[in-house]
JSON list of C-alpha atoms in Angstrom, two decimals:
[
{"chain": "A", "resi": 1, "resn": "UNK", "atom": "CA", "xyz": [-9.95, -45.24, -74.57]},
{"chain": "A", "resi": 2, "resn": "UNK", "atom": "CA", "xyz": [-13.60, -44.43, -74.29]},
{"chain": "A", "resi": 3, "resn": "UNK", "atom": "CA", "xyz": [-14.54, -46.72, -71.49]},
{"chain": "A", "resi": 4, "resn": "UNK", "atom": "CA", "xyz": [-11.41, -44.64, -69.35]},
{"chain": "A", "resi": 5, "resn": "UNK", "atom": "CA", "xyz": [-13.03, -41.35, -70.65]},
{"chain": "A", "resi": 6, "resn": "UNK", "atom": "CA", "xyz": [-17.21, -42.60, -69.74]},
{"chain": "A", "resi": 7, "resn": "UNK", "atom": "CA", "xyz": [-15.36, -43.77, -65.96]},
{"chain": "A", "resi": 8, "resn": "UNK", "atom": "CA", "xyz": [-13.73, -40.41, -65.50]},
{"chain": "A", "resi": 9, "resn": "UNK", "atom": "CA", "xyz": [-16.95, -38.84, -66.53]},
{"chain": "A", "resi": 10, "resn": "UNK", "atom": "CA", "xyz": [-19.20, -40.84, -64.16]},
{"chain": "A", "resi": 11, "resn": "UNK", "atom": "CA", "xyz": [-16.54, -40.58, -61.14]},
{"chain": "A", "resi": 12, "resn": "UNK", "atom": "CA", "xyz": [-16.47, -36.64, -61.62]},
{"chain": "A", "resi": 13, "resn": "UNK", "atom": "CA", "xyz": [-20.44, -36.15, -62.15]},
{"chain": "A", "resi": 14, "resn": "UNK", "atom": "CA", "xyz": [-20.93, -38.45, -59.29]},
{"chain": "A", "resi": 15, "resn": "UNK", "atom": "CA", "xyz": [-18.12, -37.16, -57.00]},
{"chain": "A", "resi": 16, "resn": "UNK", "atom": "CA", "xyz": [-20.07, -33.38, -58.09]},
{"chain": "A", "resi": 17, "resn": "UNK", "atom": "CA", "xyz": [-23.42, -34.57, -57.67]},
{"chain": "A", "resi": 18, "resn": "UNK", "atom": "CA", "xyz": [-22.83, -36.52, -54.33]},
{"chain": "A", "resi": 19, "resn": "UNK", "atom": "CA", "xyz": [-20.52, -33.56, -52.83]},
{"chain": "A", "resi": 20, "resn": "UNK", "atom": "CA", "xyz": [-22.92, -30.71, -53.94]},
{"chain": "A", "resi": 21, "resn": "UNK", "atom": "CA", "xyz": [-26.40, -33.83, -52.72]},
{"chain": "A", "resi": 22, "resn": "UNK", "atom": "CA", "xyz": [-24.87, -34.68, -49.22]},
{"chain": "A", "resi": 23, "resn": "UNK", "atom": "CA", "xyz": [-24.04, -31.01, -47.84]},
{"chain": "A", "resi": 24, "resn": "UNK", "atom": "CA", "xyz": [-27.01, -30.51, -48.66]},
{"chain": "A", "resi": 25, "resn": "UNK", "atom": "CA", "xyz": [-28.92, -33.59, -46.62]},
{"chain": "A", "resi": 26, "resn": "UNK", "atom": "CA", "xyz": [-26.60, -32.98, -44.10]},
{"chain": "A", "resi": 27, "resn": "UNK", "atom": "CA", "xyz": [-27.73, -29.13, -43.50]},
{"chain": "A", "resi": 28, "resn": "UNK", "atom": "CA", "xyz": [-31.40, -30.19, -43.69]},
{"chain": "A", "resi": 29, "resn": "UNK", "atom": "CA", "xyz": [-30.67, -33.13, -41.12]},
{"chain": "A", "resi": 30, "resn": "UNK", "atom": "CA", "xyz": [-29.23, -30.87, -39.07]},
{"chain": "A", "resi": 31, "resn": "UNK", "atom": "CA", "xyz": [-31.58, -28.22, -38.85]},
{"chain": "A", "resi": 32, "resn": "UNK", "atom": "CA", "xyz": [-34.79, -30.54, -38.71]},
{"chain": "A", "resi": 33, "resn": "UNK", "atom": "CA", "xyz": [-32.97, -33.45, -36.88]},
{"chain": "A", "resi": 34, "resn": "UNK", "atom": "CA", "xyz": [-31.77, -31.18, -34.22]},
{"chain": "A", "resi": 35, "resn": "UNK", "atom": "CA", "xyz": [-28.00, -31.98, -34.11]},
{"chain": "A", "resi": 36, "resn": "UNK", "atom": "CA", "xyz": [-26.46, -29.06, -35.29]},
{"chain": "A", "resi": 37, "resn": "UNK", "atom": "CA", "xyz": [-29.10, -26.45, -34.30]},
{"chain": "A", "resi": 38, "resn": "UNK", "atom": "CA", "xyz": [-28.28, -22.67, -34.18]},
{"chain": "A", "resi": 39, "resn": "UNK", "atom": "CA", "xyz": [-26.85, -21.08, -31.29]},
{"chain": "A", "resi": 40, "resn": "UNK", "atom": "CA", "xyz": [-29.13, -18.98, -29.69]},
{"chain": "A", "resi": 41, "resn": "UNK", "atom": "CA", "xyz": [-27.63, -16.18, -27.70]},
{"chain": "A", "resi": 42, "resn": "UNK", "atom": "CA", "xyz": [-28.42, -15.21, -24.27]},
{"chain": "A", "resi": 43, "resn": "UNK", "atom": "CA", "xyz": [-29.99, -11.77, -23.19]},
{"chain": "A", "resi": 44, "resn": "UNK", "atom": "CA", "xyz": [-26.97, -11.62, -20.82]},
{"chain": "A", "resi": 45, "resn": "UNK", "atom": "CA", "xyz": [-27.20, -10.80, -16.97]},
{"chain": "A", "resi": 46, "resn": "UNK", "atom": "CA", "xyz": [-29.98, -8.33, -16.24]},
{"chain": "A", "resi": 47, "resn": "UNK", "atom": "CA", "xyz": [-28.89, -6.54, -13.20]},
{"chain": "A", "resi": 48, "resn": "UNK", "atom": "CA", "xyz": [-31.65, -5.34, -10.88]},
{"chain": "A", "resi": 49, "resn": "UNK", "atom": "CA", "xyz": [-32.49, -1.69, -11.03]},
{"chain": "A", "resi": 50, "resn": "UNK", "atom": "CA", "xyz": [-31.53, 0.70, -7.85]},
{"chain": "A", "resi": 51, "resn": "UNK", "atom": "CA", "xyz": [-34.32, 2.56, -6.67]},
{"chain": "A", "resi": 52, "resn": "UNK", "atom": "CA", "xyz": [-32.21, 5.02, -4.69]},
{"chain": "A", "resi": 53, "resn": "UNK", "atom": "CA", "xyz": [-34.01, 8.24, -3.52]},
{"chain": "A", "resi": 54, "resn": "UNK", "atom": "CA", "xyz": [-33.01, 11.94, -5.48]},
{"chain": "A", "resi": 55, "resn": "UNK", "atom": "CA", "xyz": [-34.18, 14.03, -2.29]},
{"chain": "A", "resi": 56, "resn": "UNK", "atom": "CA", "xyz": [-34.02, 13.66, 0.93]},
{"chain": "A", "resi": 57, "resn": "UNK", "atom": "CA", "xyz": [-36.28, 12.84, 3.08]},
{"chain": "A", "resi": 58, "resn": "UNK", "atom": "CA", "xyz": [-36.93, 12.26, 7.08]},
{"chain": "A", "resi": 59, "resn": "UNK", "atom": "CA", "xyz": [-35.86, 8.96, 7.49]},
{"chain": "A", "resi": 60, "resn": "UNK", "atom": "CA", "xyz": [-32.74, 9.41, 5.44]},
{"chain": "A", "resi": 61, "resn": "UNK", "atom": "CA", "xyz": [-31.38, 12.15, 7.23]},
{"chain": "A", "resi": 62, "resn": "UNK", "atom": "CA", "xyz": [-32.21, 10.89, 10.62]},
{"chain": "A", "resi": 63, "resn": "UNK", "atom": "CA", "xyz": [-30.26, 7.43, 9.53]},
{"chain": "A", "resi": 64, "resn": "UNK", "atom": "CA", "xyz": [-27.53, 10.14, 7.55]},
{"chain": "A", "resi": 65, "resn": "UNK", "atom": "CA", "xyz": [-26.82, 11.49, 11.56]},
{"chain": "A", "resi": 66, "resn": "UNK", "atom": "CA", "xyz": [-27.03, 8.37, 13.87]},
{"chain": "A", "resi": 67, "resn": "UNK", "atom": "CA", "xyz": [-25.66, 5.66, 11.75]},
{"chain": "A", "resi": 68, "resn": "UNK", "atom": "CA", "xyz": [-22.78, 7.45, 9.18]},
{"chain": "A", "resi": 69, "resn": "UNK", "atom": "CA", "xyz": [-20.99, 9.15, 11.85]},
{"chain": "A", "resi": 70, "resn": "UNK", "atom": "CA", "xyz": [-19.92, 5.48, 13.59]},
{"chain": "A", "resi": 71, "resn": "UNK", "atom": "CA", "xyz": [-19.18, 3.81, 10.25]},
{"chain": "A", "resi": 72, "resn": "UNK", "atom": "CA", "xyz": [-15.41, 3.17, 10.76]},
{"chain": "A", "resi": 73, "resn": "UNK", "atom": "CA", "xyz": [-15.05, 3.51, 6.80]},
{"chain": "A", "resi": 74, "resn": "UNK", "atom": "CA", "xyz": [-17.25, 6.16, 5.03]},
{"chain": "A", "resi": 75, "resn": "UNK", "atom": "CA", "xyz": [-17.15, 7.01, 1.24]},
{"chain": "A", "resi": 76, "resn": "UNK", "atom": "CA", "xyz": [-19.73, 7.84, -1.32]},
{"chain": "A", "resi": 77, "resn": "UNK", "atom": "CA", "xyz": [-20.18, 4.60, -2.53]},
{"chain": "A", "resi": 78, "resn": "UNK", "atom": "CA", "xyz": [-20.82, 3.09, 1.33]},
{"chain": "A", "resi": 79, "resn": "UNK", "atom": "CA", "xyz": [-23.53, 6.04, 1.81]},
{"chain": "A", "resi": 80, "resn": "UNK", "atom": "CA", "xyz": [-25.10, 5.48, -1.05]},
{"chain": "A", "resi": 81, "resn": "UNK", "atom": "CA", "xyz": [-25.58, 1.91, -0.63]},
{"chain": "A", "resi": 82, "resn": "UNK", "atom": "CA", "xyz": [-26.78, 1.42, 2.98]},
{"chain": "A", "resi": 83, "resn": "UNK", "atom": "CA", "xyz": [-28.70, 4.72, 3.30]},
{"chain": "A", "resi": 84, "resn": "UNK", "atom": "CA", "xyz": [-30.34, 3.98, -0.44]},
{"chain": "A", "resi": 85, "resn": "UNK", "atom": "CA", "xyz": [-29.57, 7.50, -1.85]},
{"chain": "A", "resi": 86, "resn": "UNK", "atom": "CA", "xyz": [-27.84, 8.44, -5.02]},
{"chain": "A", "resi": 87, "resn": "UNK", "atom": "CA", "xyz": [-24.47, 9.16, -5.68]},
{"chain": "A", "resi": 88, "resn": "UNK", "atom": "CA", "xyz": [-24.97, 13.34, -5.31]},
{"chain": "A", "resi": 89, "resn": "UNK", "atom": "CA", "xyz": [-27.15, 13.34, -2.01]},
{"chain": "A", "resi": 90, "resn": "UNK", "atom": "CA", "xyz": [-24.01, 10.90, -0.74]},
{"chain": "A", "resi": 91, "resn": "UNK", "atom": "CA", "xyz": [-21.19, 13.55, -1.66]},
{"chain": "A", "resi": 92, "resn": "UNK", "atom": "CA", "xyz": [-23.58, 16.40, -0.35]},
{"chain": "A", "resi": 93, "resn": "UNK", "atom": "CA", "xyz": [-24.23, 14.49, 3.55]},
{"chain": "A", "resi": 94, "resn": "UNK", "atom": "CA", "xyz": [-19.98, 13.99, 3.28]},
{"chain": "A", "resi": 95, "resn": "UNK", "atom": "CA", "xyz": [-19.55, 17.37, 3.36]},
{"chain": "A", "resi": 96, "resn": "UNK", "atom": "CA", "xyz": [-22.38, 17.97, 5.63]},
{"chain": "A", "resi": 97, "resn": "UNK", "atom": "CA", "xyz": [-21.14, 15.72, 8.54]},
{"chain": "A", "resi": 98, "resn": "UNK", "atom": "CA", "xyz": [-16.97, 16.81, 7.42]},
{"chain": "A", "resi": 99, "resn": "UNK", "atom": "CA", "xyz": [-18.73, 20.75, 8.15]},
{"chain": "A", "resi": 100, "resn": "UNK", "atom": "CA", "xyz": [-20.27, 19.56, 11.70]},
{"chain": "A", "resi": 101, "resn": "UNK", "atom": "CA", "xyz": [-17.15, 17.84, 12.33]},
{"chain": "A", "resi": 102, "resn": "UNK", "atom": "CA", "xyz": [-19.11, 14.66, 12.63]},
{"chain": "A", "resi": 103, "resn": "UNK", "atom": "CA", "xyz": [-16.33, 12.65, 10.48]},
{"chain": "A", "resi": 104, "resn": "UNK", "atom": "CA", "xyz": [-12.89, 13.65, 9.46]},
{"chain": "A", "resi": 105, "resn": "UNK", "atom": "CA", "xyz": [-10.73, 13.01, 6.30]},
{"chain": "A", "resi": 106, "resn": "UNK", "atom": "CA", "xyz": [-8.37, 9.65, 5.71]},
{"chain": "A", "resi": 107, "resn": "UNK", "atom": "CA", "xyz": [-7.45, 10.69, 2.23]},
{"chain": "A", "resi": 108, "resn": "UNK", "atom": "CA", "xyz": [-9.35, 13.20, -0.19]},
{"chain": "A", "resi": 109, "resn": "UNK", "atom": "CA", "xyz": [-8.59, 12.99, -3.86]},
{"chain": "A", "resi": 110, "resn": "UNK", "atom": "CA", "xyz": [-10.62, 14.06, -6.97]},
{"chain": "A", "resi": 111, "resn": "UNK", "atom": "CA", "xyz": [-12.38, 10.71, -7.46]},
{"chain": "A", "resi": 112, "resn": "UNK", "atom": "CA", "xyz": [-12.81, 9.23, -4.14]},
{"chain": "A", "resi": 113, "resn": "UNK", "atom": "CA", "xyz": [-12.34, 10.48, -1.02]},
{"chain": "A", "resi": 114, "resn": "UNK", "atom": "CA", "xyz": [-12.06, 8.26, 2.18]},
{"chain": "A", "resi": 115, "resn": "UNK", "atom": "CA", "xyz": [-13.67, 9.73, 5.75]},
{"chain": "A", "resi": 116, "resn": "UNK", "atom": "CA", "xyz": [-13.47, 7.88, 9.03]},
{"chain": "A", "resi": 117, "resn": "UNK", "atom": "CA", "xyz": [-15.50, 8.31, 12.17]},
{"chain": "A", "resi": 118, "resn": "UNK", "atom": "CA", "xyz": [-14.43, 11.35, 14.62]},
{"chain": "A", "resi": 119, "resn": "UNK", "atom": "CA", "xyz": [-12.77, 10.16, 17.76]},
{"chain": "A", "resi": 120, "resn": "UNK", "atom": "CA", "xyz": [-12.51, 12.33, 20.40]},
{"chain": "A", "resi": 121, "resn": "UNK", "atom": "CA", "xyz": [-9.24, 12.58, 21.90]},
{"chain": "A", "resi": 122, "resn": "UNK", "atom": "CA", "xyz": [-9.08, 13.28, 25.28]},
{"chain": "A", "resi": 123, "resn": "UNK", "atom": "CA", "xyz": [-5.64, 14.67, 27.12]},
{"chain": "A", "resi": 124, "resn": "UNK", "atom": "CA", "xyz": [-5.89, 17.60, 24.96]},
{"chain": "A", "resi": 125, "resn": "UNK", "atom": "CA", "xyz": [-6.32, 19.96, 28.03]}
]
């Protein structure tokens, strides 16, 4: 009976000492041997910063009366993207050029509204 109890007592304080001795090697491997190394997270997509204008200015306008007018699609986004303004001074020229009669409504709604170019129809007389 004793040589049964000393074998059970060596198998469990070796089966503790080499389960609690090997995690352990294994987590110092890792991190010094490079295997398992931490993730390291990325800084994600870093988009590039408008540098629309908040006032108008010469240029601007004089692009805001030759160029929107013949766009064949015109919303706030589109003006604000090729004339480089912000999102205000693009709703302010809409209703500038809708005044004049420069452009005429598609479809007007509380978020976006959709203008198109104003042909002039002739046969009117």
């Amino acid at each position: 009976m004793p040589p049964k109890k000393d074998a059970k007592g060596a198998k469990g304080g070796k089966g503790k000492d080499a389960k609690s001795a090997k995690p352990s090697k294994g987590k110092e491997g890792g991190a010094s041997g490079g295997k398992a190394k931490k993730k390291k997270w990325s800084k994600g997509k870093v988009r590039e910063k408008l540098n629309n204008l908040v006032m108008w200015d010469k240029s601007a306008k004089d692009k805001l009366y030759q160029e929107v007018p013949k766009y064949k699609v015109i919303t706030t986004s589109i003006v604000s993207d090729r004339l480089k303004v912000n999102g205000s001074l693009a709703r302010q020229a809409i209703k500038l050029l809708q005044k004049e009669g420069l452009i005429k409504p598609v479809s007007v709604g509380s978020e976006c509204s959709i203008f198109t170019r104003n042909t002039k129809q002739e046969g009117g007389d």
